mmCIF file of C-alpha atoms in Angstrom:
data_model
loop_
_atom_site.group_PDB
_atom_site.id
_atom_site.type_symbol
_atom_site.label_atom_id
_atom_site.label_comp_id
_atom_site.label_asym_id
_atom_site.label_seq_id
_atom_site.Cartn_x
_atom_site.Cartn_y
_atom_site.Cartn_z
ATOM 1 C CA MET A 1 26.632 210.021 -173.358
ATOM 2 C CA THR A 2 24.104 212.278 -174.139
ATOM 3 C CA ALA A 3 20.948 212.393 -173.173
ATOM 4 C CA GLY A 4 18.337 210.246 -174.854
ATOM 5 C CA ARG A 5 15.690 213.224 -175.439
ATOM 6 C CA ALA A 6 18.017 216.723 -175.635
ATOM 7 C CA PRO A 7 18.925 218.224 -178.703
ATOM 8 C CA LEU A 8 21.712 216.366 -180.736
ATOM 9 C CA GLU A 9 24.708 218.435 -181.619
ATOM 10 C CA ALA A 10 26.871 218.521 -184.889
ATOM 11 C CA GLY A 11 29.887 217.183 -182.971
ATOM 12 C CA ARG A 12 27.883 214.435 -181.190
ATOM 13 C CA PHE A 13 26.469 213.206 -184.361
ATOM 14 C CA ARG A 14 29.911 212.930 -185.714
ATOM 15 C CA ALA A 15 30.910 211.283 -182.502
ATOM 16 C CA LEU A 16 28.483 208.463 -182.869
ATOM 17 C CA ALA A 17 28.800 208.047 -186.535
ATOM 18 C CA GLU A 18 32.806 207.843 -185.965
ATOM 19 C CA ALA A 19 31.966 205.474 -183.247
ATOM 20 C CA TYR A 20 29.282 202.976 -184.563
ATOM 21 C CA GLY A 21 29.511 203.596 -187.763
ATOM 22 C CA GLY A 22 27.036 205.041 -190.733
ATOM 23 C CA ASP A 23 24.419 202.783 -190.392
ATOM 24 C CA ILE A 24 21.816 204.999 -187.757
ATOM 25 C CA SER A 25 19.902 201.872 -186.981
ATOM 26 C CA ARG A 26 23.260 200.590 -185.182
ATOM 27 C CA TRP A 27 23.375 203.902 -182.913
ATOM 28 C CA PRO A 28 22.576 203.766 -179.375
ATOM 29 C CA GLU A 29 18.882 203.232 -179.175
ATOM 30 C CA ALA A 30 18.241 206.354 -177.103
ATOM 31 C CA GLU A 31 20.116 208.825 -179.292
ATOM 32 C CA ARG A 32 18.612 207.943 -182.561
ATOM 33 C CA ALA A 33 15.227 209.899 -182.664
ATOM 34 C CA SER A 34 17.675 212.672 -181.804
ATOM 35 C CA ALA A 35 20.303 211.835 -184.485
ATOM 36 C CA GLU A 36 17.519 211.475 -187.408
ATOM 37 C CA ALA A 37 15.942 214.804 -186.103
ATOM 38 C CA TRP A 38 19.660 216.340 -186.612
ATOM 39 C CA LEU A 39 20.259 215.110 -190.094
ATOM 40 C CA ALA A 40 16.531 216.300 -191.235
ATOM 41 C CA ARG A 41 17.728 219.498 -190.610
ATOM 42 C CA ASN A 42 21.625 219.074 -191.524
ATOM 43 C CA PRO A 43 21.295 216.715 -194.569
ATOM 44 C CA ARG A 44 24.412 217.212 -196.382
ATOM 45 C CA GLU A 45 26.903 217.926 -193.429
ATOM 46 C CA GLY A 46 24.674 214.605 -192.020
ATOM 47 C CA ALA A 47 25.057 212.690 -195.309
ATOM 48 C CA ALA A 48 28.891 213.327 -195.507
ATOM 49 C CA GLU A 49 29.438 212.126 -192.143
ATOM 50 C CA LEU A 50 27.443 209.236 -192.395
ATOM 51 C CA GLU A 51 28.911 208.184 -195.909
ATOM 52 C CA ALA A 52 32.815 208.347 -194.723
ATOM 53 C CA ALA A 53 31.810 205.817 -191.767
ATOM 54 C CA ARG A 54 29.748 204.064 -194.084
ATOM 55 C CA ALA A 55 33.285 203.176 -196.195
ATOM 56 C CA LEU A 56 34.506 201.701 -193.554
ATOM 57 C CA ASP A 57 31.864 199.840 -192.160
ATOM 58 C CA ASP A 58 31.685 198.776 -196.288
ATOM 59 C CA LEU A 59 35.719 197.665 -195.758
ATOM 60 C CA LEU A 60 35.390 195.811 -192.365
ATOM 61 C CA GLU A 61 32.443 193.759 -194.118
ATOM 62 C CA THR A 62 34.934 192.327 -196.390
ATOM 63 C CA TRP A 63 36.182 189.944 -193.465
ATOM 64 C CA ARG A 64 34.397 187.062 -193.742
ATOM 65 C CA THR A 65 35.034 184.139 -191.510
ATOM 66 C CA PRO A 66 34.410 180.090 -192.287
ATOM 67 C CA GLU A 67 31.546 178.546 -191.224
ATOM 68 C CA PRO A 68 31.984 176.063 -188.162
ATOM 69 C CA ALA A 69 32.527 172.381 -189.384
ATOM 70 C CA GLU A 70 30.457 169.584 -189.004
ATOM 71 C CA ALA A 71 32.797 167.877 -186.303
ATOM 72 C CA LEU A 72 32.667 171.086 -184.328
ATOM 73 C CA ARG A 73 29.087 170.741 -184.163
ATOM 74 C CA ASN A 74 29.362 167.147 -183.104
ATOM 75 C CA ARG A 75 31.925 167.876 -180.362
ATOM 76 C CA VAL A 76 29.280 170.405 -178.946
ATOM 77 C CA LEU A 77 26.287 168.417 -179.302
ATOM 78 C CA ILE A 78 27.384 164.733 -177.852
ATOM 79 C CA PRO A 79 28.300 165.851 -174.361
ATOM 80 C CA ALA A 80 25.052 168.406 -173.993
ATOM 81 C CA PRO A 81 22.370 166.503 -172.567
ATOM 82 C CA ALA A 82 24.798 164.756 -170.274
ATOM 83 C CA GLN A 83 26.106 168.656 -169.288
ATOM 84 C CA VAL A 84 22.454 169.411 -168.651
ATOM 85 C CA ARG A 85 21.545 166.816 -166.586
ATOM 86 C CA GLN A 86 24.919 166.906 -164.126
ATOM 87 C CA ALA A 87 24.148 170.638 -163.907
ATOM 88 C CA ARG A 88 20.263 170.016 -162.871
ATOM 89 C CA ARG A 89 21.665 167.737 -160.371
ATOM 90 C CA ARG A 90 24.276 169.706 -158.570
ATOM 91 C CA ALA A 91 21.441 172.761 -158.886
ATOM 92 C CA PHE A 92 19.224 170.349 -157.219
ATOM 93 C CA VAL A 93 21.868 168.885 -154.512
ATOM 94 C CA LEU A 94 23.232 172.196 -153.597
ATOM 95 C CA THR A 95 19.625 173.729 -152.813
ATOM 96 C CA LEU A 96 18.201 170.616 -151.919
ATOM 97 C CA GLY A 97 15.701 170.588 -153.956
ATOM 98 C CA GLY A 98 12.805 171.954 -151.559
ATOM 99 C CA GLY A 99 10.805 169.569 -149.594
ATOM 100 C CA ALA A 100 11.117 166.756 -151.264
ATOM 101 C CA GLY A 101 15.480 166.922 -151.614
ATOM 102 C CA LEU A 102 15.472 168.037 -147.720
ATOM 103 C CA ALA A 103 13.565 165.092 -146.636
ATOM 104 C CA ALA A 104 15.554 162.499 -148.698
ATOM 105 C CA ALA A 105 18.470 164.291 -147.472
ATOM 106 C CA CYS A 106 17.491 163.982 -143.952
ATOM 107 C CA LEU A 107 16.622 159.858 -144.346
ATOM 108 C CA ALA A 108 19.922 158.972 -146.253
ATOM 109 C CA GLY A 109 22.050 162.213 -145.919
ATOM 110 C CA ILE A 110 25.014 160.447 -146.564
ATOM 111 C CA LEU A 111 23.734 159.066 -150.305
ATOM 112 C CA VAL A 112 24.390 162.707 -151.180
ATOM 113 C CA ALA A 113 28.135 162.879 -150.096
ATOM 114 C CA PRO A 114 29.658 160.991 -152.892
ATOM 115 C CA VAL A 115 27.401 162.759 -155.942
ATOM 116 C CA LEU A 116 28.542 165.966 -154.484
ATOM 117 C CA LEU A 117 32.285 164.876 -154.717
ATOM 118 C CA SER A 118 31.700 163.463 -157.837
ATOM 119 C CA THR A 119 29.727 165.572 -160.115
ATOM 120 C CA PRO A 120 31.473 168.868 -160.100
ATOM 121 C CA THR A 121 34.918 167.720 -160.915
ATOM 122 C CA ALA A 122 33.785 166.216 -164.629
ATOM 123 C CA GLY A 123 33.976 168.459 -167.393
ATOM 124 C CA PRO A 124 36.778 171.023 -168.018
ATOM 125 C CA ALA A 125 37.526 173.127 -164.974
ATOM 126 C CA PRO A 126 36.396 176.573 -165.383
ATOM 127 C CA SER A 127 39.526 179.342 -166.131
ATOM 128 C CA PRO A 128 39.950 181.524 -163.291
ATOM 129 C CA SER A 129 38.245 184.944 -165.122
ATOM 130 C CA SER A 130 35.117 183.011 -166.611
ATOM 131 C CA GLN A 131 34.195 182.259 -162.615
ATOM 132 C CA ILE A 132 32.347 185.652 -162.840
ATOM 133 C CA GLU A 133 29.701 184.136 -165.100
ATOM 134 C CA GLU A 134 28.804 181.429 -163.205
ATOM 135 C CA THR A 135 25.180 182.295 -161.081
ATOM 136 C CA ALA A 136 23.669 180.594 -158.186
ATOM 137 C CA PRO A 137 21.587 177.798 -158.838
ATOM 138 C CA SER A 138 17.537 178.991 -158.677
ATOM 139 C CA ALA A 139 15.658 175.897 -157.007
ATOM 140 C CA ALA A 140 12.773 177.428 -158.579
ATOM 141 C CA LEU A 141 13.818 176.024 -162.089
ATOM 142 C CA ILE A 142 14.437 172.519 -160.703
ATOM 143 C CA PRO A 143 11.813 170.077 -160.436
ATOM 144 C CA SER A 144 12.633 168.620 -157.314
ATOM 145 C CA ASP A 145 10.926 165.078 -157.882
ATOM 146 C CA GLU A 146 12.135 164.290 -161.160
ATOM 147 C CA VAL A 147 16.034 165.623 -160.644
ATOM 148 C CA LEU A 148 15.656 163.577 -157.022
ATOM 149 C CA ALA A 149 15.124 160.705 -159.001
ATOM 150 C CA GLU A 150 17.989 160.938 -161.182
ATOM 151 C CA VAL A 151 20.463 161.753 -158.154
ATOM 152 C CA LEU A 152 19.294 158.227 -156.462
ATOM 153 C CA ALA A 153 19.509 156.185 -159.593
ATOM 154 C CA ASP A 154 23.463 157.501 -160.078
ATOM 155 C CA TRP A 155 24.320 156.585 -156.370
ATOM 156 C CA GLU A 156 26.394 153.915 -155.602
ATOM 157 C CA PRO A 157 26.700 152.732 -151.838
ATOM 158 C CA PRO A 158 29.747 154.677 -150.014
ATOM 159 C CA LEU A 159 30.839 150.955 -149.111
ATOM 160 C CA ALA A 160 31.844 150.382 -152.473
ATOM 161 C CA ASP A 161 33.174 153.964 -153.028
ATOM 162 C CA ALA A 162 35.920 153.549 -150.327
ATOM 163 C CA GLU A 163 36.896 149.649 -151.593
ATOM 164 C CA ALA A 164 37.484 151.718 -154.532
ATOM 165 C CA ASP A 165 39.825 153.861 -153.004
ATOM 166 C CA ILE A 166 41.643 151.538 -151.192
ATOM 167 C CA GLY A 167 42.201 148.937 -154.421
ATOM 168 C CA VAL A 168 39.457 146.181 -153.131
ATOM 169 C CA MET B 1 34.723 208.153 -162.128
ATOM 170 C CA LEU B 2 32.707 206.578 -164.777
ATOM 171 C CA ARG B 3 31.553 203.138 -163.399
ATOM 172 C CA PRO B 4 31.255 199.876 -165.832
ATOM 173 C CA VAL B 5 27.738 199.250 -167.126
ATOM 174 C CA THR B 6 26.136 197.145 -163.921
ATOM 175 C CA ASP B 7 24.724 193.625 -165.572
ATOM 176 C CA ALA B 8 23.409 190.530 -163.937
ATOM 177 C CA LEU B 9 26.298 188.895 -165.548
ATOM 178 C CA SER B 10 28.830 189.643 -162.974
ATOM 179 C CA LEU B 11 26.564 189.244 -159.591
ATOM 180 C CA ALA B 12 28.543 186.292 -158.679
ATOM 181 C CA SER B 13 31.743 187.868 -158.905
ATOM 182 C CA GLY B 14 32.485 188.902 -155.479
ATOM 183 C CA ALA B 15 33.859 192.527 -156.687
ATOM 184 C CA GLY B 16 30.287 194.579 -155.246
ATOM 185 C CA VAL B 17 28.632 195.155 -158.552
ATOM 186 C CA ALA B 18 24.816 196.056 -157.974
ATOM 187 C CA ARG B 19 21.838 194.374 -160.140
ATOM 188 C CA PRO B 20 21.211 195.562 -163.474
ATOM 189 C CA ALA B 21 19.667 199.034 -163.599
ATOM 190 C CA ALA B 22 15.981 198.570 -165.181
ATOM 191 C CA SER B 23 16.792 200.152 -168.053
ATOM 192 C CA SER B 24 19.377 197.429 -168.463
ATOM 193 C CA ALA B 25 17.665 194.881 -167.741
ATOM 194 C CA ARG B 26 16.186 192.492 -170.788
ATOM 195 C CA PRO B 27 13.549 190.596 -169.913
ATOM 196 C CA ASP B 28 12.841 190.403 -173.623
ATOM 197 C CA ASP B 29 15.062 187.662 -174.546
ATOM 198 C CA PRO B 30 15.089 186.082 -177.739
ATOM 199 C CA ASP B 31 16.257 182.974 -176.588
ATOM 200 C CA ALA B 32 14.805 182.462 -173.109
ATOM 201 C CA ASP B 33 12.312 179.762 -174.659
ATOM 202 C CA LEU B 34 15.067 177.671 -175.813
ATOM 203 C CA VAL B 35 16.720 177.895 -172.567
ATOM 204 C CA ARG B 36 14.175 177.192 -170.893
ATOM 205 C CA ARG B 37 13.842 173.793 -172.953
ATOM 206 C CA ILE B 38 17.203 173.274 -172.401
ATOM 207 C CA GLY B 39 16.866 172.876 -168.651
ATOM 208 C CA LYS B 40 14.492 170.589 -168.952
ATOM 209 C CA GLY B 41 16.633 168.266 -170.796
ATOM 210 C CA ASP B 42 15.133 169.183 -174.364
ATOM 211 C CA ASP B 43 17.415 167.596 -177.194
ATOM 212 C CA LEU B 44 15.867 169.702 -179.968
ATOM 213 C CA ALA B 45 16.681 172.848 -177.800
ATOM 214 C CA ILE B 46 19.950 171.797 -177.425
ATOM 215 C CA ARG B 47 20.394 171.704 -181.016
ATOM 216 C CA ALA B 48 18.355 174.699 -181.960
ATOM 217 C CA LEU B 49 20.904 176.923 -179.924
ATOM 218 C CA THR B 50 23.694 175.190 -181.140
ATOM 219 C CA ALA B 51 22.742 176.195 -184.515
ATOM 220 C CA ARG B 52 21.784 179.659 -183.568
ATOM 221 C CA LYS B 53 24.916 179.968 -181.239
ATOM 222 C CA LEU B 54 27.967 178.255 -182.920
ATOM 223 C CA PRO B 55 28.562 179.897 -185.804
ATOM 224 C CA ARG B 56 28.320 183.588 -183.700
ATOM 225 C CA LEU B 57 30.566 182.133 -181.149
ATOM 226 C CA THR B 58 33.052 181.260 -183.570
ATOM 227 C CA ALA B 59 33.393 184.245 -185.641
ATOM 228 C CA LEU B 60 33.636 186.114 -182.598
ATOM 229 C CA ALA B 61 36.625 184.047 -181.228
ATOM 230 C CA ALA B 62 38.139 184.053 -184.638
ATOM 231 C CA ARG B 63 37.975 187.793 -184.964
ATOM 232 C CA ILE B 64 39.525 188.331 -181.390
ATOM 233 C CA LEU B 65 41.927 185.570 -181.304
ATOM 234 C CA GLY B 66 43.068 185.631 -185.147
ATOM 235 C CA ASP B 67 43.218 181.438 -185.113
ATOM 236 C CA PRO B 68 40.625 179.572 -186.429
ATOM 237 C CA ALA B 69 41.588 176.385 -184.308
ATOM 238 C CA GLU B 70 41.836 178.352 -180.971
ATOM 239 C CA ALA B 71 38.503 180.001 -181.938
ATOM 240 C CA GLU B 72 36.667 176.615 -181.991
ATOM 241 C CA ASP B 73 37.747 175.643 -179.055
ATOM 242 C CA VAL B 74 36.471 178.404 -176.944
ATOM 243 C CA ALA B 75 32.936 178.305 -179.063
ATOM 244 C CA GLN B 76 32.985 174.888 -177.880
ATOM 245 C CA GLU B 77 33.546 175.466 -174.182
ATOM 246 C CA SER B 78 31.612 178.515 -174.301
ATOM 247 C CA LEU B 79 28.590 176.424 -175.222
ATOM 248 C CA ILE B 80 29.285 173.615 -172.866
ATOM 249 C CA ARG B 81 29.308 175.808 -170.386
ATOM 250 C CA ALA B 82 25.992 177.442 -171.652
ATOM 251 C CA TRP B 83 24.334 173.708 -171.266
ATOM 252 C CA ARG B 84 25.882 173.927 -167.559
ATOM 253 C CA GLN B 85 24.107 177.359 -166.990
ATOM 254 C CA ALA B 86 20.288 176.635 -168.877
ATOM 255 C CA PRO B 87 19.121 174.654 -166.022
ATOM 256 C CA VAL B 88 19.820 177.694 -162.912
ATOM 257 C CA TRP B 89 19.638 180.368 -165.619
ATOM 258 C CA ARG B 90 17.451 183.577 -163.590
ATOM 259 C CA PHE B 91 15.474 185.329 -166.631
ATOM 260 C CA GLY B 92 14.736 188.535 -166.896
ATOM 261 C CA GLU B 93 18.476 189.983 -165.495
ATOM 262 C CA ALA B 94 20.311 189.912 -168.953
ATOM 263 C CA ARG B 95 20.171 188.611 -172.184
ATOM 264 C CA PHE B 96 21.356 184.972 -172.687
ATOM 265 C CA ASP B 97 23.259 185.970 -175.755
ATOM 266 C CA THR B 98 25.121 188.694 -173.898
ATOM 267 C CA TRP B 99 25.917 186.563 -170.779
ATOM 268 C CA LEU B 100 27.395 183.648 -173.804
ATOM 269 C CA HIS B 101 29.108 186.793 -175.366
ATOM 270 C CA ARG B 102 30.661 187.735 -171.869
ATOM 271 C CA VAL B 103 31.994 183.637 -171.546
ATOM 272 C CA ALA B 104 33.277 183.745 -175.115
ATOM 273 C CA VAL B 105 34.903 186.925 -174.398
ATOM 274 C CA ASN B 106 36.609 185.956 -171.211
ATOM 275 C CA LEU B 107 37.691 182.705 -172.667
ATOM 276 C CA CYS B 108 39.669 184.779 -175.410
ATOM 277 C CA ARG B 109 41.164 186.708 -172.665
ATOM 278 C CA ASP B 110 42.634 183.882 -170.835
ATOM 279 C CA ARG B 111 43.766 182.479 -173.922
ATOM 280 C CA LEU B 112 45.402 185.541 -174.982
ATOM 281 C CA ARG B 113 47.362 186.144 -171.740
ATOM 282 C CA ARG B 114 48.854 182.713 -171.935
ATOM 283 C CA ARG B 115 50.279 183.458 -175.391
ATOM 284 C CA ARG B 116 53.972 183.848 -175.981
ATOM 285 C CA PRO B 117 55.284 186.833 -178.069
ATOM 286 C CA GLY B 118 55.549 185.742 -181.642
ATOM 287 C CA ASP B 119 52.607 183.746 -181.478
ATOM 288 C CA ALA B 120 51.107 184.792 -184.638
ATOM 289 C CA ALA B 121 47.875 184.257 -186.241
ATOM 290 C CA ASP B 122 46.984 182.605 -189.238
ATOM 291 C CA LEU B 123 45.234 185.100 -191.632
ATOM 292 C CA ASP B 124 45.068 182.875 -194.559
ATOM 293 C CA ALA B 125 42.941 180.719 -192.547
ATOM 294 C CA LEU B 126 40.878 183.514 -190.440
ATOM 295 C CA VAL B 127 39.391 184.451 -193.878
ATOM 296 C CA ASP B 128 36.556 182.409 -195.469
ATOM 297 C CA PRO B 129 38.055 180.601 -198.569
ATOM 298 C CA GLY B 130 35.589 180.377 -200.345
ATOM 299 C CA PRO B 131 34.123 183.770 -202.223
ATOM 300 C CA ALA B 132 30.405 184.186 -202.389
ATOM 301 C CA PRO B 133 28.490 184.682 -205.726
ATOM 302 C CA ASP B 134 28.833 188.474 -205.248
ATOM 303 C CA ARG B 135 32.525 188.465 -204.395
ATOM 304 C CA GLY B 136 35.297 187.849 -206.031
ATOM 305 C CA LEU B 137 39.659 187.472 -205.893
ATOM 306 C CA GLU B 138 39.918 191.151 -204.750
ATOM 307 C CA ALA B 139 37.202 190.955 -202.508
ATOM 308 C CA ARG B 140 39.514 188.168 -200.251
ATOM 309 C CA ASP B 141 42.265 190.273 -200.325
ATOM 310 C CA VAL B 142 40.377 193.245 -199.189
ATOM 311 C CA GLY B 143 39.288 190.866 -196.289
ATOM 312 C CA ASP B 144 42.742 189.942 -195.452
ATOM 313 C CA ARG B 145 43.774 193.494 -195.281
ATOM 314 C CA VAL B 146 40.904 194.290 -193.001
ATOM 315 C CA ALA B 147 42.087 190.931 -190.529
ATOM 316 C CA ALA B 148 45.681 191.972 -190.500
ATOM 317 C CA ALA B 149 44.671 195.441 -189.590
ATOM 318 C CA MET B 150 42.612 194.311 -186.814
ATOM 319 C CA ALA B 151 45.085 192.076 -185.437
ATOM 320 C CA THR B 152 46.992 195.170 -185.046
ATOM 321 C CA LEU B 153 44.802 196.953 -182.798
ATOM 322 C CA PRO B 154 45.237 197.012 -179.081
ATOM 323 C CA PRO B 155 42.858 194.332 -177.671
ATOM 324 C CA ARG B 156 40.222 196.301 -175.833
ATOM 325 C CA GLN B 157 39.579 197.457 -179.322
ATOM 326 C CA ARG B 158 39.542 195.018 -181.131
ATOM 327 C CA GLU B 159 37.246 193.411 -178.798
ATOM 328 C CA ALA B 160 34.740 196.228 -179.128
ATOM 329 C CA LEU B 161 34.697 196.418 -182.648
ATOM 330 C CA VAL B 162 33.896 192.679 -183.138
ATOM 331 C CA LEU B 163 31.022 193.094 -180.851
ATOM 332 C CA CYS B 164 29.686 196.244 -181.785
ATOM 333 C CA HIS B 165 30.024 195.879 -185.832
ATOM 334 C CA TYR B 166 30.353 191.944 -186.408
ATOM 335 C CA GLN B 167 28.438 190.467 -183.506
ATOM 336 C CA ASP B 168 25.797 193.563 -184.098
ATOM 337 C CA LEU B 169 25.540 194.339 -180.193
ATOM 338 C CA GLY B 170 23.690 197.111 -178.918
ATOM 339 C CA ASN B 171 26.235 199.470 -177.034
ATOM 340 C CA ILE B 172 24.539 198.115 -173.543
ATOM 341 C CA GLU B 173 25.246 194.768 -173.962
ATOM 342 C CA ALA B 174 28.389 194.914 -175.758
ATOM 343 C CA ALA B 175 29.499 197.325 -172.654
ATOM 344 C CA GLN B 176 28.296 194.732 -170.538
ATOM 345 C CA VAL B 177 30.718 192.018 -172.103
ATOM 346 C CA LEU B 178 33.374 194.223 -171.919
ATOM 347 C CA GLY B 179 32.684 195.427 -168.132
ATOM 348 C CA VAL B 180 32.908 198.848 -168.887
ATOM 349 C CA SER B 181 31.037 202.305 -169.251
ATOM 350 C CA ILE B 182 29.143 203.356 -172.261
ATOM 351 C CA GLU B 183 31.826 206.278 -172.547
ATOM 352 C CA ALA B 184 34.466 203.824 -172.760
ATOM 353 C CA LEU B 185 32.800 201.672 -174.518
ATOM 354 C CA GLU B 186 32.527 204.680 -177.178
ATOM 355 C CA SER B 187 35.944 205.762 -177.012
ATOM 356 C CA LEU B 188 37.140 202.143 -177.631
ATOM 357 C CA LEU B 189 35.089 201.988 -180.742
ATOM 358 C CA SER B 190 36.119 205.836 -182.193
ATOM 359 C CA ARG B 191 39.963 204.807 -181.789
ATOM 360 C CA GLY B 192 39.703 201.225 -183.192
ATOM 361 C CA ARG B 193 37.924 202.899 -186.143
ATOM 362 C CA ARG B 194 40.299 205.814 -186.373
ATOM 363 C CA ALA B 195 43.292 203.266 -185.981
ATOM 364 C CA LEU B 196 41.485 201.068 -189.010
ATOM 365 C CA ARG B 197 40.805 203.961 -191.147
ATOM 366 C CA ALA B 198 44.736 204.806 -191.094
ATOM 367 C CA ALA B 199 45.953 201.707 -191.580
ATOM 368 C CA LEU B 200 43.610 200.780 -194.340
ATOM 369 C CA SER B 201 43.898 204.419 -195.897
ATOM 370 C CA ASP B 202 44.350 203.351 -199.457
ATOM 371 C CA LEU B 203 41.256 201.235 -199.618
ATOM 372 C CA VAL B 204 39.234 204.078 -197.446
ATOM 373 C CA PRO B 205 38.053 207.125 -199.729
#
């Protein structure tokens, strides 16, 4: 890539128009000023390049896609609060939520196990390629007392889980 | 050898990708406030982000996949991942919109990989059926031609064009989403535009 401050050559101006189209405001930020300067020095040549690129831009603009339907909006919105709550709890458990979480876990370590086992399995399973987007939880973002209360409120005694598993 | 644009989007990939250079970090994230509020469970922020992103994600996926029903599924899944990500989002490393685009593009790639030969795009369903006040039937016909020409492009060229032209991402963000260098992105764009120009030569002066 051409350095931002270097004078632009005709070939680079053409290459930018061919890649990014005929609107200089959509070109790489670092090269816009040089491109404008080159255009001021070479108005006829520059205008011809931009016009040719703009013709294709205008054509591309004719392809418009439908707006999302209301049903799709609902499919996104309805599960959202539960998904956020679940993510907060999982992050809290994974990071032990700082001191409060650690203390609680020490006092009742077994309480956390059912939550750990059940929380990540809800919802659609992530696809292989999308794993790269997952980033590690940041404990600093999770208000520990509030989430700890949510975790404890959801907790059910392990014995009940064991009984359910064996069909009692 | 050209290195892909490094970014916070791939830090957890285990591929040894470095943290973003200072020049590519985007602390000026226009979605930051909404993401912060969503992370705290704010329902109004969830609605606001949905209104802002759902049309963008649906259009992105529709143009990459060529299938409106699949595009809806991709948009839905992308936003569900956004809800899970908001409470743990690390501000200042990447724009949330860039991350969201990366999620959606990867979901599209998964679906394209699973497709069998012969699965064709429903081009009629892909184009907005109602002509806008300043557009007539002719514009819709041209839109159909553009959609058909885009569908014939190699997937990476199509992705690059969709991200830069239709989604209006900057070159750094688009390269981050695609996991390629800026030079590679430019090459994809140039080749894509050349191919479109050839396919639509009767419409381009």
